[in-house]
CSV table of C-alpha atoms and ligand atoms in Angstrom, one decimal:
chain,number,residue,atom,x,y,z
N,18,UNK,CA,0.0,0.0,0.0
N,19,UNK,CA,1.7,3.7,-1.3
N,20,UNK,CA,0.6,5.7,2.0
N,21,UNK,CA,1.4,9.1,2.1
N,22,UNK,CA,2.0,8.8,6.1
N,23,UNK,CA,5.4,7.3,5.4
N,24,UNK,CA,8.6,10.0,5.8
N,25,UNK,CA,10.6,9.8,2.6
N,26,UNK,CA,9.6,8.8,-0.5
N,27,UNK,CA,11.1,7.9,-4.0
N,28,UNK,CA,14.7,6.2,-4.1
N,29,UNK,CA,17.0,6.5,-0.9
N,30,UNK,CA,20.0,8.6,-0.9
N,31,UNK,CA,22.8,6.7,1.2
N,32,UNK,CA,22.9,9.2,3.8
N,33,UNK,CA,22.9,6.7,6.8
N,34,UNK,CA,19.3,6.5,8.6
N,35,UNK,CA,20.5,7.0,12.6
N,36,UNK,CA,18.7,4.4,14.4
N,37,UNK,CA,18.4,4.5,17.6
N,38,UNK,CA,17.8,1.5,19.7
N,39,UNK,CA,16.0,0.6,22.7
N,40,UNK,CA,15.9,-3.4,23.4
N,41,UNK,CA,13.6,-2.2,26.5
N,42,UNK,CA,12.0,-5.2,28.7
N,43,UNK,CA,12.0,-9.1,28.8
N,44,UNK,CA,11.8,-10.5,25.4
N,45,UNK,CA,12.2,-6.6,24.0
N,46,UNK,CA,16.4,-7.0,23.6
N,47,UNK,CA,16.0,-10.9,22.1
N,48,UNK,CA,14.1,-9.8,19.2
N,49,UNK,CA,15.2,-6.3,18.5
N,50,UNK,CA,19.0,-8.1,18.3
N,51,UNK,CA,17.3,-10.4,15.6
N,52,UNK,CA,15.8,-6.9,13.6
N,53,UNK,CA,19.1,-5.3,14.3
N,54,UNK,CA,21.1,-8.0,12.4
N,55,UNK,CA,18.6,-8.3,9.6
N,56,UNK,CA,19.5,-4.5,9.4
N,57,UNK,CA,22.8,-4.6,9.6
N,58,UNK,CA,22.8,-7.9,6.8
N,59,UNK,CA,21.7,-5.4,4.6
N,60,UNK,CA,23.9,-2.6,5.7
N,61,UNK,CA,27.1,-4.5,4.8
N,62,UNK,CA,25.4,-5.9,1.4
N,63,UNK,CA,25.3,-1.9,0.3
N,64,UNK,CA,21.7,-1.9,-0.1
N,65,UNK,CA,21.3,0.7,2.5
N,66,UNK,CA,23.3,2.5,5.0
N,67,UNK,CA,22.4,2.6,8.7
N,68,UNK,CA,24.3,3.4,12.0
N,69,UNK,CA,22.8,2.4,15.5
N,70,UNK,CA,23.0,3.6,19.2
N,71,UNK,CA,22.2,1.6,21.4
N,72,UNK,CA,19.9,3.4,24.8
N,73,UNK,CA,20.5,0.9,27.7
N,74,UNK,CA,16.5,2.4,29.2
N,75,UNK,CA,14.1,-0.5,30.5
N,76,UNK,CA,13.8,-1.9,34.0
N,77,UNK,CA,17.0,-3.0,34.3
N,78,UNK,CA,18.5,1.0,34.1
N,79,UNK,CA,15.4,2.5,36.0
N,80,UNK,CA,16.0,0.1,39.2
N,81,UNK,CA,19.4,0.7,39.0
N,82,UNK,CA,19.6,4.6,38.1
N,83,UNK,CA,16.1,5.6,39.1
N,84,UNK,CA,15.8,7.0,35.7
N,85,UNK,CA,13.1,6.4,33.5
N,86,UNK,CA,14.0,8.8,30.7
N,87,UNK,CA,16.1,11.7,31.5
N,88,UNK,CA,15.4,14.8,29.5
N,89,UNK,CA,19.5,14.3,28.2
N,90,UNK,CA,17.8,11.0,26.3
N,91,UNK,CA,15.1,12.3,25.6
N,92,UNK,CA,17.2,15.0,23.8
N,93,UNK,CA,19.0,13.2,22.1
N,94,UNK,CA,16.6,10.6,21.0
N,95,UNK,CA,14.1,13.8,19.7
N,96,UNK,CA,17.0,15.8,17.9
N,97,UNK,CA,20.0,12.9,16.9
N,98,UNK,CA,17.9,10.4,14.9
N,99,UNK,CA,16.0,9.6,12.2
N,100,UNK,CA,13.8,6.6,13.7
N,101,UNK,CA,13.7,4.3,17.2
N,102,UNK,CA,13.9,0.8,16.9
N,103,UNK,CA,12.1,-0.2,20.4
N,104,UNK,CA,11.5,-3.7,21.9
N,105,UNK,CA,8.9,-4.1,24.5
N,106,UNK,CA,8.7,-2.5,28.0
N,107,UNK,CA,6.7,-3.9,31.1
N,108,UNK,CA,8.6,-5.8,34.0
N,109,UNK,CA,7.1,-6.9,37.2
N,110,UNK,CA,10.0,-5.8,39.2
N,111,UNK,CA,8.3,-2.4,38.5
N,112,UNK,CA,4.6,-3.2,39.6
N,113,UNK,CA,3.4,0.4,38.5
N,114,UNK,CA,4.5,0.5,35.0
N,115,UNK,CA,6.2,4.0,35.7
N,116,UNK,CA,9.0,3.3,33.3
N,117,UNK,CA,7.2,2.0,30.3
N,118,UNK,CA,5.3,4.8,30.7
N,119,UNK,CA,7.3,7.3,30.6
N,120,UNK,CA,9.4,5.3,28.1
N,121,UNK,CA,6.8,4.3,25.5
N,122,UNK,CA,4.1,6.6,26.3
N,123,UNK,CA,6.5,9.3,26.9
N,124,UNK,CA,8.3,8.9,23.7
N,125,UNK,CA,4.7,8.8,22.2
N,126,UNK,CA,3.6,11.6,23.2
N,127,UNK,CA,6.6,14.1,23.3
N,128,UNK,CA,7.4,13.1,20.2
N,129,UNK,CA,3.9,13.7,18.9
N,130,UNK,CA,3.6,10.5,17.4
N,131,UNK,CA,-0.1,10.7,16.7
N,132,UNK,CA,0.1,8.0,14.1
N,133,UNK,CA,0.4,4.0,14.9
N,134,UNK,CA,0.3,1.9,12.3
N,135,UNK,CA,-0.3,-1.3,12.5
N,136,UNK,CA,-0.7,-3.6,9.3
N,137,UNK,CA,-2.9,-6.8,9.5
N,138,UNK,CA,-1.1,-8.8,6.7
N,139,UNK,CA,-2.0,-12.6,6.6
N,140,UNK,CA,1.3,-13.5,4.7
N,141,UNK,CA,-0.3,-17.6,4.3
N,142,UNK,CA,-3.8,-18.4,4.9
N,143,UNK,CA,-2.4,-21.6,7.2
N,144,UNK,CA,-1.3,-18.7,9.9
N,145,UNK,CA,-4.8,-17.3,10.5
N,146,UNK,CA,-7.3,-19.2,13.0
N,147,UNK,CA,-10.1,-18.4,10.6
N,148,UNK,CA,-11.4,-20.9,8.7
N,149,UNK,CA,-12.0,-19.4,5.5
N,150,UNK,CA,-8.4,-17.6,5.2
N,151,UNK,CA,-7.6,-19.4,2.1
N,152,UNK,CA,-11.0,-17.6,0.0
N,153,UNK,CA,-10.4,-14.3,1.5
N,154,UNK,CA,-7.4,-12.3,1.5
N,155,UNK,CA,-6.6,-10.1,4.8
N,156,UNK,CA,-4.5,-7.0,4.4
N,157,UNK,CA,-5.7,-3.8,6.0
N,158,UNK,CA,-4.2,-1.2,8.8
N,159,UNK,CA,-4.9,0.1,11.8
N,160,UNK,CA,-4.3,3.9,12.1
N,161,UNK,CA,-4.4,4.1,16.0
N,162,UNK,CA,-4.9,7.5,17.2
N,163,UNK,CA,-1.6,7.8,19.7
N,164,UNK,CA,-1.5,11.1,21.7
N,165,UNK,CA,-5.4,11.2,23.5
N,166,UNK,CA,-8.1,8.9,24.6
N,167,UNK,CA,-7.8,7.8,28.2
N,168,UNK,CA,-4.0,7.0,27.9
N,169,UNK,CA,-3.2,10.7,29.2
N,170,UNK,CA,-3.0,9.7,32.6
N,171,UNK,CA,-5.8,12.1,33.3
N,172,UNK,CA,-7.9,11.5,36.4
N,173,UNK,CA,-8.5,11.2,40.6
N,174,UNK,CA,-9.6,8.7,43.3
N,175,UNK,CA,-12.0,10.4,45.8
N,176,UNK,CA,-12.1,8.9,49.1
N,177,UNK,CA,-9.3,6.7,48.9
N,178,UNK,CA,-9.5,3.7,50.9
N,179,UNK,CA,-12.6,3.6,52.1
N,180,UNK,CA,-15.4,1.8,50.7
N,181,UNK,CA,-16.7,4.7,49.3
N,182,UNK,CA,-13.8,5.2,46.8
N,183,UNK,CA,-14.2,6.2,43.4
N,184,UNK,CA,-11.9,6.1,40.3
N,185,UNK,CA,-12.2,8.9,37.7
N,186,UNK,CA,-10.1,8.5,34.5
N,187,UNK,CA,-11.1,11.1,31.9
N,188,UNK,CA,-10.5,10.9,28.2
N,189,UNK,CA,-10.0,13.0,25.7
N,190,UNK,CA,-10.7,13.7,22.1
N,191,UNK,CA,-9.4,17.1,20.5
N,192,UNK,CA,-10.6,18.4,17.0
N,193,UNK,CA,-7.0,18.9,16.1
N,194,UNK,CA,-5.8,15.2,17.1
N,195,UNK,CA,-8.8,13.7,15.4
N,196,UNK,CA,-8.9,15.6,12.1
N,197,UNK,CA,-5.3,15.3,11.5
N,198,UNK,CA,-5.3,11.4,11.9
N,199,UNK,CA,-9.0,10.8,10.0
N,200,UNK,CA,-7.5,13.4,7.4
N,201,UNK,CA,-4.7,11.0,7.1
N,202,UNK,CA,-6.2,8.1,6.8
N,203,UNK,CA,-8.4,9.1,4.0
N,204,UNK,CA,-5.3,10.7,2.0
N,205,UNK,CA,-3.5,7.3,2.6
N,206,UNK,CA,-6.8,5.1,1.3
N,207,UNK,CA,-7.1,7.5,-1.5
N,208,UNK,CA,-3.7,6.9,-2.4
N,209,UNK,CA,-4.6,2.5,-2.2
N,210,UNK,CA,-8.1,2.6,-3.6
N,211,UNK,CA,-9.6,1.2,-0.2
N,212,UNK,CA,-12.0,2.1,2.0
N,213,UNK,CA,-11.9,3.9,5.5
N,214,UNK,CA,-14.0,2.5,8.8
N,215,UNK,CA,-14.1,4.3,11.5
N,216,UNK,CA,-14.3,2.7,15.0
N,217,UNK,CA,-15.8,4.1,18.1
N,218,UNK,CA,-18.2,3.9,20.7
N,219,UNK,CA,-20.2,7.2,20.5
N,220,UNK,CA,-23.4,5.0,21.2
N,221,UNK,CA,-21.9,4.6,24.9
N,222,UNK,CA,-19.6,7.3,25.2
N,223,UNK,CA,-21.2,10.6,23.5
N,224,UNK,CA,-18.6,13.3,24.5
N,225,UNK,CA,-15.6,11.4,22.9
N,226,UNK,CA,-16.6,9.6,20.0
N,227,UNK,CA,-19.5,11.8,19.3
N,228,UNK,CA,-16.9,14.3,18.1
N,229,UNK,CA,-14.8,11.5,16.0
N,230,UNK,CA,-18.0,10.8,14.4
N,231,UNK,CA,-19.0,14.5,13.8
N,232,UNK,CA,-15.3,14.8,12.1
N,233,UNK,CA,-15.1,11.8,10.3
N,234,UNK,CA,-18.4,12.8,8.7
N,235,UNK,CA,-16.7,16.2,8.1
N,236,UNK,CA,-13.9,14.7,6.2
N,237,UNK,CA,-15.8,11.9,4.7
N,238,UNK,CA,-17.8,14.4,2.6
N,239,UNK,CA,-14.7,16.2,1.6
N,240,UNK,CA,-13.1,12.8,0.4
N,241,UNK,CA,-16.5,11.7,-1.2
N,242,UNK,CA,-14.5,9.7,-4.3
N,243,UNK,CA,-13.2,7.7,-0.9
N,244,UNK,CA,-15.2,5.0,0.1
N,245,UNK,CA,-15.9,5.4,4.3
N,246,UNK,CA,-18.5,3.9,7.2
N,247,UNK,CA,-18.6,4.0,10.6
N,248,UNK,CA,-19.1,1.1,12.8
N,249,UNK,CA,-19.2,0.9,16.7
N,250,UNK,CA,-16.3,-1.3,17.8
N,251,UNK,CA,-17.9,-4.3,19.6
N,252,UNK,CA,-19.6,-4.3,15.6
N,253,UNK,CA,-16.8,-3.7,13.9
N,254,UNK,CA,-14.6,-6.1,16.1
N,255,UNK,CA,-16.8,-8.7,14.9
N,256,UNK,CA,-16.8,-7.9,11.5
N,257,UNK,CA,-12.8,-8.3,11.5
N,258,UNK,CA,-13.5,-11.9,12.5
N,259,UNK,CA,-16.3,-12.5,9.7
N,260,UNK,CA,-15.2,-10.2,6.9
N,261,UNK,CA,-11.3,-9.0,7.7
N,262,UNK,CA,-11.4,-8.6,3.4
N,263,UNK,CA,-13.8,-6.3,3.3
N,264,UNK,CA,-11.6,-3.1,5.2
N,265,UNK,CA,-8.7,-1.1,4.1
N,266,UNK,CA,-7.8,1.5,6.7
N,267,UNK,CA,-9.6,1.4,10.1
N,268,UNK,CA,-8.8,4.2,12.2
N,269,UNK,CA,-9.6,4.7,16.0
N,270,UNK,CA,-8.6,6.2,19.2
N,271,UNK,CA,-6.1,5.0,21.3
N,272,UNK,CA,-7.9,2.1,23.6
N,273,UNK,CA,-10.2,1.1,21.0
N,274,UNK,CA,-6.8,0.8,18.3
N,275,UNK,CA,-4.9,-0.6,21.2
N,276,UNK,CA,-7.5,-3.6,21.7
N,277,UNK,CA,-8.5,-4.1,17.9
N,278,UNK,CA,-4.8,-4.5,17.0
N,279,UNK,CA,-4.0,-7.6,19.3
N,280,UNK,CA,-7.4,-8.5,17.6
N,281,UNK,CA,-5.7,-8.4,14.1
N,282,UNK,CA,-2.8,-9.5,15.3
N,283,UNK,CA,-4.0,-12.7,16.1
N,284,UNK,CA,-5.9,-13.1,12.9
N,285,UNK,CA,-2.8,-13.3,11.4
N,286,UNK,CA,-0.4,-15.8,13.3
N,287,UNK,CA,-0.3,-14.3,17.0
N,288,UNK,CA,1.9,-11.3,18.2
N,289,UNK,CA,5.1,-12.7,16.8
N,290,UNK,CA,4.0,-11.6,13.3
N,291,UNK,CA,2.5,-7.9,13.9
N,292,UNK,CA,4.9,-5.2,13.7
N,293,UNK,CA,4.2,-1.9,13.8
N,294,UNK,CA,5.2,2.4,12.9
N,295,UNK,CA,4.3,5.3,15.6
N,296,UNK,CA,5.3,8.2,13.5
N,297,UNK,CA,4.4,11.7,13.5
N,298,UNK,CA,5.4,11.7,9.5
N,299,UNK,CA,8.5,13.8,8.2
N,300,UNK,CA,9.7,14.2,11.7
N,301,UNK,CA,9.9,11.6,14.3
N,302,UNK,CA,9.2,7.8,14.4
N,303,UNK,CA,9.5,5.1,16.3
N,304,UNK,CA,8.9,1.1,15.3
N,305,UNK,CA,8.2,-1.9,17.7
N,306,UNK,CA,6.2,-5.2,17.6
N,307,UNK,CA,2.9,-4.5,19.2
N,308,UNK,CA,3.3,-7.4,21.2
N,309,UNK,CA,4.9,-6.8,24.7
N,310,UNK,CA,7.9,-7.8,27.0
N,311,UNK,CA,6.2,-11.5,27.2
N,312,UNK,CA,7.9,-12.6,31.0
N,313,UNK,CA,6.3,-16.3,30.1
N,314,UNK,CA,9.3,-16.3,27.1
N,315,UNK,CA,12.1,-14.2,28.5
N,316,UNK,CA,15.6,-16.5,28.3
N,317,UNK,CA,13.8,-19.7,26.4
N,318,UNK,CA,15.2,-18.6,23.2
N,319,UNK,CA,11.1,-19.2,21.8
N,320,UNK,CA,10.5,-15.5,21.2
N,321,UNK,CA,9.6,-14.8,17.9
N,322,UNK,CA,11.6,-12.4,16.4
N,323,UNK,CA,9.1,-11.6,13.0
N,324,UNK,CA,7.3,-8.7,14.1
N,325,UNK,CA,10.5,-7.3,15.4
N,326,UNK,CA,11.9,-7.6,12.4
N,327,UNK,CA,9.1,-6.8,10.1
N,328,UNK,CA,8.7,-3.4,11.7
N,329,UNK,CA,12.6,-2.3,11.2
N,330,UNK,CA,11.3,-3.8,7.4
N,331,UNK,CA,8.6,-0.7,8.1
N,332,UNK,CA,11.1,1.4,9.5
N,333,UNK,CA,12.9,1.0,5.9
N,334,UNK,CA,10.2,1.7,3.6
N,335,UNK,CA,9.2,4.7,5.5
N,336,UNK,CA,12.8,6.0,5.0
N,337,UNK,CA,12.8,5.7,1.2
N,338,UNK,CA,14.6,2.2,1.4
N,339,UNK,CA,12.0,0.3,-0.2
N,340,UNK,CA,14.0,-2.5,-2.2
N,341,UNK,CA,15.3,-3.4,1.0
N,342,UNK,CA,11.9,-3.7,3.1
N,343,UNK,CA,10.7,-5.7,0.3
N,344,UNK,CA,14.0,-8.1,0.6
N,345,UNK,CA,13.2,-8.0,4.7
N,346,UNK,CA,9.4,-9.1,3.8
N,347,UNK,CA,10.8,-12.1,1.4
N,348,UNK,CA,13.4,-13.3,3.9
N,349,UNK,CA,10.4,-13.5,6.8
N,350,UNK,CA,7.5,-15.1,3.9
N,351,UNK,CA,10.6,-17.7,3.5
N,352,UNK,CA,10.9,-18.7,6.2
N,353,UNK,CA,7.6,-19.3,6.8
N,354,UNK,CA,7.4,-21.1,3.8
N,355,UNK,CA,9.7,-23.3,5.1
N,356,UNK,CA,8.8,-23.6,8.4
N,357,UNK,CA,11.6,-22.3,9.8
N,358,UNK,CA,10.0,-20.8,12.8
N,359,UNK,CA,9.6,-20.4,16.8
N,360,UNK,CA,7.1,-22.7,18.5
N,361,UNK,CA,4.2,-20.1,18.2
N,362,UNK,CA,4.2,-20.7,14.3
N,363,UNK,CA,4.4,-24.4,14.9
N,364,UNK,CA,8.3,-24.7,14.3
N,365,UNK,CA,11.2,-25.5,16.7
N,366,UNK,CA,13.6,-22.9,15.6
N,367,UNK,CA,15.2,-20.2,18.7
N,368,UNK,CA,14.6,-16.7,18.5
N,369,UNK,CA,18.5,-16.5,17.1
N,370,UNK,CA,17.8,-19.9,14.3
N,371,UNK,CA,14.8,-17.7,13.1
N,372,UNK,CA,17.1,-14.5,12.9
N,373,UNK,CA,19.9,-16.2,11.1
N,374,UNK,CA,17.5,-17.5,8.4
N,375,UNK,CA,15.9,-13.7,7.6
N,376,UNK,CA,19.6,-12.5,7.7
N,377,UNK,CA,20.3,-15.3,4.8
N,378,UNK,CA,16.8,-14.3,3.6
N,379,UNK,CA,17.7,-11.1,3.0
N,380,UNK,CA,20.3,-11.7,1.0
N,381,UNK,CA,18.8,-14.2,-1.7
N,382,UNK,CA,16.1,-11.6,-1.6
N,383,UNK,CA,18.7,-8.8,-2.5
N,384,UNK,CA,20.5,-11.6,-5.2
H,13,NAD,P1,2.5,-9.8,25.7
H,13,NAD,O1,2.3,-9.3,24.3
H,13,NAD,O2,3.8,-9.5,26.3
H,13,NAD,O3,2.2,-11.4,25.7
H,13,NAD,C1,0.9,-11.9,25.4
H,13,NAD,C2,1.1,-13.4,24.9
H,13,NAD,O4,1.7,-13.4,23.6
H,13,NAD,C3,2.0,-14.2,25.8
H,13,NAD,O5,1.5,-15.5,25.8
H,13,NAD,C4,3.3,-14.2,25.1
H,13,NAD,O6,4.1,-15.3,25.4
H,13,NAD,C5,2.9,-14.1,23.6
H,13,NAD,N1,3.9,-13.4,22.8
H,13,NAD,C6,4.2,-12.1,22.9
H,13,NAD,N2,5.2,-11.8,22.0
H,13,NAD,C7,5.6,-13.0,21.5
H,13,NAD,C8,6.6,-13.3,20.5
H,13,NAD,N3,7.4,-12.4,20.0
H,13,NAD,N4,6.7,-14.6,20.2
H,13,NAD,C9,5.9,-15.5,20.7
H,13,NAD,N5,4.9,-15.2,21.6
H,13,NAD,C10,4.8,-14.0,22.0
H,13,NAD,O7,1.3,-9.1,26.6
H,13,NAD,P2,1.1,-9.2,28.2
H,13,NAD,O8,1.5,-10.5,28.7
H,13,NAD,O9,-0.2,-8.6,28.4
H,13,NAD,O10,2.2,-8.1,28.7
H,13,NAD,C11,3.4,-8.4,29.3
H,13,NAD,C12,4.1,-7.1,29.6
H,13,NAD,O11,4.4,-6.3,28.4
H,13,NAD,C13,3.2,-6.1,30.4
H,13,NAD,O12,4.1,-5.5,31.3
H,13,NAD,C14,2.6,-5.2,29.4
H,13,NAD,O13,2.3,-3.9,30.0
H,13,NAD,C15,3.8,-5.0,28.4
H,13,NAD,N6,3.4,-4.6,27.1
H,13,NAD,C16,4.3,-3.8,26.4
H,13,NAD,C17,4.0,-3.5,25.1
H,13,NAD,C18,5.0,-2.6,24.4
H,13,NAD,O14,6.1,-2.4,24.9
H,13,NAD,N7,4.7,-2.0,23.3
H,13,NAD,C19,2.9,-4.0,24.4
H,13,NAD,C20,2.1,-4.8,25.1
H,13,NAD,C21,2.3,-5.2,26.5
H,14,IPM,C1,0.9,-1.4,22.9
H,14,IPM,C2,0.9,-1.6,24.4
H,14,IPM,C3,0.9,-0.3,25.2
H,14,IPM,C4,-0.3,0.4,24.8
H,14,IPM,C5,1.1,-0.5,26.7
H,14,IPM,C6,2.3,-1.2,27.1
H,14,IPM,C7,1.0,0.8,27.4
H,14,IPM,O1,-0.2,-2.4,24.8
H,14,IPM,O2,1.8,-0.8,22.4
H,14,IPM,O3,0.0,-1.9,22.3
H,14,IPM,O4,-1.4,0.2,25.4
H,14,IPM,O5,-0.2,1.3,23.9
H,15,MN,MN1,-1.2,-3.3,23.1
C-alpha cells in the first residue's frame, strides 16, 4: 500500500538513517538483536546504510539509576535520529508501570507520534485461525490514534481507601488530534483505492466519540470519491473476524486501536507476526512489535523475532529504502514457507535460528 504517512519517499540517498535503539524489557532485547542484524545484513550488502545507538533504558537501568528517561535522552533521542527501533517495556519488578510509561508513552507523546500503524497482513492463509483464510485475503491497517483517549494519565480517586472510593479517568478527544489522523487516513486510502472504517463507541460514550464521528463525517464528505462507514467497535470487532477482506484502513482512538490490533494481530499468526510504525510523518518515528515484553518467554530462546523484524522492514520503507523492506518481507514469507519458525508458528527454531534465516533471507532476496 503507497501511503502518504510514510517519511521519505522515492529512491534513498545513502545518507545513513540513525537508528536508535531501545531493546527495553523481557523479550524486547532478544528480538530487537534479531531486527538489528537483519539491518545490519543489509547494511554491509550496500543496499542501505544505517548506524545504530544503542539506549540501555528499560527496567533494568530505572531500578538501577532511578531514571526512566532523562530529558538528556530524551534529547538526544528527539534531535539525533531519524527513527527508534524499540522492543517491549513492562517488568514486574516495577509493579506500577512507571517506566514504560514514561518510556513508551512518553516517547509517544513528546514526540507527537499521533500516528500508529499497525498492518494486518496474513502473509499464508495456514497462519490465521479463521477458517476461510484461504478464500479471502486479509491485508488492512490500523491507524491508531496515539496522543489522547484515556491514555493521558488524566484523572483522581475520591475517598481513597474507604469503601466509598471512586476512580475517575477522563478521556480526551481534540478536534485537532482527530482531524489530523482521520485526514490522514483518508489521503492514505485515496492513495490505495480502499476504504476507510471508522471505529468508536459514540453510542456509549457521546462526548468522545461523538466528536470522532462528527469529524469523520466532516472529512468523509470532503473525500467523497473515498469510500468510508462508521461502525461501533464491539460491531466492527466482529466484522474483523467475519469479513477482515472487506476493510482497508480502520482508524480509532487509542484504547479502542490498542484492543483491535492484538485482535488483528492474532488473525494473522499471533503477536510474533505484527509489527508496527508510531510516527508523527516527516519528523519523528518510532517502530516496535505490538506485542509486549512477554515474561512467560524471556531467556527460552522461543521468542519470535518476525514482528520485530518486520517493523525495522517498516522502519525502511518509510525512510525511502523500499528495495530493501521488500528483501526484509521475502526473507520472513521464507521462512515461513519453510517452516523455519519459533514454536508459536508451529516450528522449533530459537529466536537467534529464526534471525539467522531472515539474515540469509535477505540476502537471496537482495541476489
Ligand atoms: P505480551 O504481548 O507480552 O504477551 C501476550 C502473549 O503473547 C503471551 O502468551 C506471550 O508469550 C505471547 N507473545 C508475545 N510476544 C511474542 C513473541 N514475539 N513470540 C511468541 N509469543 C509472543 O502481553 P502481556 O502478557 O499482556 O504483557 C506483558 C508485559 O508487556 C506487560 O508489562 C505489558 O504492559 C507489556 N506490554 C508492552 C508493550 C510494548 O512495549 N509495546 C505492548 C504490550 C504489552
Ligand atoms: C501497545 C501496548 C501499550 C499500549 C502499553 C504497554 C501501554 O499495549 O503498544 O500496544 O497500550 O499502547
Ligand atoms: Mn497493546
Amino acid at each position: 500500500m503507497v501511503v502518504l504517512s510514510q517519511m521519505r519517499a522515492g529512491a534513498r540517498d545513502m545518507t545513513p538513517i540513525r537508528v536508535a535503539v531501545i531493546g527495553g524489557d523481557g523479550i524486547g532485547p532478544e528480538v530487537t538483536e534479531q531486527a538489528r542484524r537483519v539491518l545490519e545484513t543489509l547494511s554491509s550488502a550496500g543496499l542501505v546504510s544505517i548506524g545504530f545507538t544503542e539506549f540501555p533504558h528499560g527496567a533494568d537501568h530505572y531500578l538501577e539509576t532511578g531514571e526512566t528517561l532523562s530529558d538528556e535522552s530524551f534529547a538526544r533521542l528527539r534531535d539525533d535520529f531519524d527513527a527508534i527501533l524499540f522492543g517491549a517495556v513492562g517488568d514486574s519488578r516495577v509493579p506500577d508501570g512507571r517506566h514504560a510509561r514514561d518510556l513508551l508513552l512518553g516517547l509517544r507523546f513528546r514526540l507527537d507520534l499521533f500516528l500508529n500503524r499497525r498492518p494486518v497482513k496474513l502473509r499464508a492463509p495456514a497462519l490465521s485461525p479463521l477458517r476461510r483464510a484461504d478464500e479471502v485475503p486479509i491485508d488492512f491497517v490500523i491507524y491508531r490514534e496515539n496522543t489522547e483517549s484515556l491514555y493521558g494519565g488524566i484523572g483522581r480517586l475520591e475517598h481513597e481507601g474507604t469503601p466509598d472510593e471512586v476512580a475517575i479517568s477522563e478521556g480526551i478527544a481534540s478536534r485537532r488530534a482527530v482531524d489530523r489522523i482521520v485526514r490522514l487516513a483518508f489521503e492514505d486510502a485515496r492513495a490505495a483505492g480502499v476504504r476507510v472504517t471508522l471505529s468508536d463507541k459514540a453510542n456509549a460514550v457521546p462526548h468522545m466519540y461523538g466528536l470522532w464521528r462528527r469529524v469523520f463525517g466532516e472529512i468523509a464528505a470532503e473525500y467523497a470519491d473515498v469510500p468510508s462507514e462508521m461502525r461501533y467497535v464491539d460491531a466492527l470487532a466482529m466484522e474483523m473476524v467475519r469479513s477482515p477482506e472487506r476493510f482497508g484502513i480502520i482508524v480509532t482512538g487509542n484504547l479502542l486501536g490498542d484492543i483491535l490490533s492484538d485482535l488483528g494481530a492474532e488473525l494473522i499468526g499471533g503477536p510474533g507476526l505484527a509489527p508496527s510504525a508510531n510516527v508523527n510523518p516527516g519528523r519523528h518515528a518510532l517502530y516496535e512489535p505490538v506485542h509486549g515484553s512477554a515474561p512467560d518467554l524471556v531467556g527460552t530462546g522461543q521468542a519470535n523475532p518476525m514482528a520485530a523484524v518486520l517493523s525495522a522492514a517498516m522502519l525502511l520503507a518509510d525512510h525511502g529504502a523500499k528495495e530493501a523492506a521488500q528483501a526484509v518481507e521475502a526473507a520472513v514469507d521464507a521462512a515461513l514457507e519453510e517452516g523455519r519458525t519459533t514454536p508459536d508458528l508451529g516450528g522449533n527454531a530459537s529466536t537467534a535460528e529464526v534471525g539467522d534465516r531472515l539474515c540469509s533471507g535477505v540476502l537471496e532476496a537482495i541476489g
